[in-house]
Short mmCIF file of C-alpha atoms in Angstrom, two decimals:
data_model
loop_
_atom_site.label_atom_id
_atom_site.label_comp_id
_atom_site.label_asym_id
_atom_site.label_seq_id
_atom_site.Cartn_x
_atom_site.Cartn_y
_atom_site.Cartn_z
CA UNK E 1 15.86 -4.20 -10.87
CA UNK E 2 13.90 -5.52 -8.17
CA UNK E 3 15.01 -8.13 -5.99
CA UNK E 4 15.02 -9.39 -2.39
CA UNK E 5 11.22 -8.95 -1.78
CA UNK E 6 8.72 -12.13 -1.69
CA UNK E 7 5.72 -9.74 -3.24
CA UNK E 8 7.89 -7.95 -5.68
CA UNK E 9 8.45 -4.19 -5.40
CA UNK E 10 6.75 -1.55 -6.70
CA UNK E 11 8.66 0.91 -8.77
CA UNK E 12 7.21 4.45 -9.36
CA UNK E 13 8.34 5.46 -13.00
CA UNK E 14 6.68 9.12 -12.61
CA UNK E 15 10.06 10.76 -12.48
CA UNK E 16 12.02 8.46 -14.70
CA UNK E 17 13.96 10.88 -17.29
CA UNK E 18 15.77 8.31 -19.28
CA UNK E 19 16.96 4.66 -18.85
CA UNK E 20 19.16 1.94 -20.76
CA UNK E 21 20.06 -1.62 -20.10
CA UNK E 22 22.04 -3.10 -17.73
CA UNK E 23 24.24 -5.74 -19.45
CA UNK E 24 26.34 -6.52 -16.34
CA UNK E 25 25.59 -9.73 -14.64
CA UNK E 26 23.44 -9.00 -11.51
CA UNK E 27 24.08 -10.10 -8.18
CA UNK E 28 21.16 -9.98 -5.82
CA UNK E 29 22.88 -11.21 -2.77
CA UNK E 30 24.20 -7.73 -1.80
CA UNK E 31 20.53 -6.67 -0.71
CA UNK E 32 20.22 -9.68 1.42
CA UNK E 33 21.49 -8.22 4.53
CA UNK E 34 19.07 -5.40 3.95
CA UNK E 35 16.54 -5.50 7.03
CA UNK E 36 12.85 -5.59 5.60
CA UNK E 37 10.71 -3.03 7.46
CA UNK E 38 7.25 -3.55 7.24
CA UNK E 39 4.11 -2.60 8.90
CA UNK E 40 0.36 -2.94 9.12
CA UNK E 41 -2.59 -0.86 8.38
CA UNK E 42 -5.96 -1.55 9.22
CA UNK E 43 -9.37 0.13 7.39
CA UNK E 44 -12.75 -0.50 7.81
CA UNK E 45 -14.20 -1.12 3.94
CA UNK E 46 -18.24 -0.58 3.18
CA UNK E 47 -18.67 -2.75 0.48
CA UNK E 48 -20.85 -0.91 -2.24
CA UNK E 49 -20.12 -0.89 -5.78
CA UNK E 50 -17.89 -4.28 -5.36
CA UNK E 51 -15.64 -2.41 -3.23
CA UNK E 52 -14.34 -5.53 -1.65
CA UNK E 53 -13.48 -7.45 -4.68
CA UNK E 54 -11.78 -4.31 -5.87
CA UNK E 55 -9.65 -3.90 -2.61
CA UNK E 56 -8.48 -7.68 -2.74
CA UNK E 57 -7.62 -7.32 -6.41
CA UNK E 58 -5.91 -3.93 -5.92
CA UNK E 59 -3.72 -5.09 -3.34
CA UNK E 60 -3.29 -8.55 -4.58
CA UNK E 61 0.44 -8.61 -4.05
CA UNK E 62 0.53 -7.57 -0.61
CA UNK E 63 -0.14 -10.02 2.39
CA UNK E 64 -3.69 -9.08 3.87
CA UNK E 65 -6.71 -10.42 5.74
CA UNK E 66 -10.48 -9.43 5.47
CA UNK E 67 -12.84 -10.00 8.44
CA UNK E 68 -16.43 -9.23 8.37
CA UNK E 69 -17.63 -6.90 10.93
CA UNK E 70 -21.40 -7.10 9.86
CA UNK E 71 -23.77 -6.77 6.76
CA UNK E 72 -21.61 -4.87 4.23
CA UNK E 73 -18.63 -3.91 6.54
CA UNK E 74 -15.25 -5.45 6.53
CA UNK E 75 -11.93 -4.72 8.62
CA UNK E 76 -8.87 -5.28 6.26
CA UNK E 77 -5.38 -5.74 7.21
CA UNK E 78 -2.81 -5.15 4.64
CA UNK E 79 1.06 -5.82 5.65
CA UNK E 80 3.27 -3.60 3.54
CA UNK E 81 7.01 -2.56 3.11
CA UNK E 82 7.45 0.98 4.74
CA UNK E 83 9.64 2.15 1.79
CA UNK E 84 5.99 1.64 -0.09
CA UNK E 85 3.88 3.87 2.61
CA UNK E 86 3.59 6.61 0.32
CA UNK E 87 2.26 4.72 -2.43
CA UNK E 88 -0.14 2.69 -0.57
CA UNK E 89 -1.65 6.00 1.12
CA UNK E 90 -2.21 7.20 -2.47
CA UNK E 91 -3.73 3.83 -3.51
CA UNK E 92 -5.85 3.69 -0.15
CA UNK E 93 -7.12 7.38 -0.77
CA UNK E 94 -7.86 6.20 -4.63
CA UNK E 95 -10.98 4.35 -3.01
CA UNK E 96 -12.65 7.33 -1.55
CA UNK E 97 -15.34 7.14 1.34
CA UNK E 98 -15.41 3.34 0.93
CA UNK E 99 -12.38 3.18 3.07
CA UNK E 100 -11.91 4.53 6.41
CA UNK E 101 -8.45 3.99 7.98
CA UNK E 102 -8.56 2.99 11.82
CA UNK E 103 -5.04 2.26 12.31
CA UNK E 104 -1.96 2.85 12.89
CA UNK E 105 -2.32 6.24 14.04
CA UNK E 106 0.55 7.54 12.23
CA UNK E 107 -0.82 5.94 8.84
CA UNK E 108 -4.24 7.91 9.66
CA UNK E 109 -2.06 11.11 9.93
CA UNK E 110 -0.53 10.41 6.66
CA UNK E 111 -3.93 10.22 5.21
CA UNK E 112 -5.10 13.66 7.07
CA UNK E 113 -1.93 15.39 5.66
CA UNK E 114 -2.27 14.01 2.31
CA UNK E 115 -6.07 15.61 2.17
CA UNK E 116 -5.17 18.74 3.75
CA UNK E 117 -2.58 19.31 1.31
CA UNK E 118 -4.67 18.33 -1.51
CA UNK E 119 -7.11 20.79 -0.21
CA UNK E 120 -4.52 23.49 -0.51
CA UNK E 121 -4.00 23.03 -4.21
#
């Protein structure tokens, strides 16, 4: 069940072992007092192999803006819920060298950590 977010929630089903229907009435009001913690990530994008179009589609459910820097380079800003940060790191990394995260530094550090851990494997 996902509620309380204008853009919906990403639910990672990778570790679900079993599930069953919830047949009771659902009162979504209990989540209304929860504070949404959001942050913004900025990255430079090189628009090769339709990267800009793919990024805009891939992150369609996030609030975002793209600004052309020059030629085929863009600055993209995505506002996201802090609860989805790990998922966002994985999704950004899936674009490989087409994306370079520039801010915030904490997000850049998450990218670096993830790459270092992958290299160790």
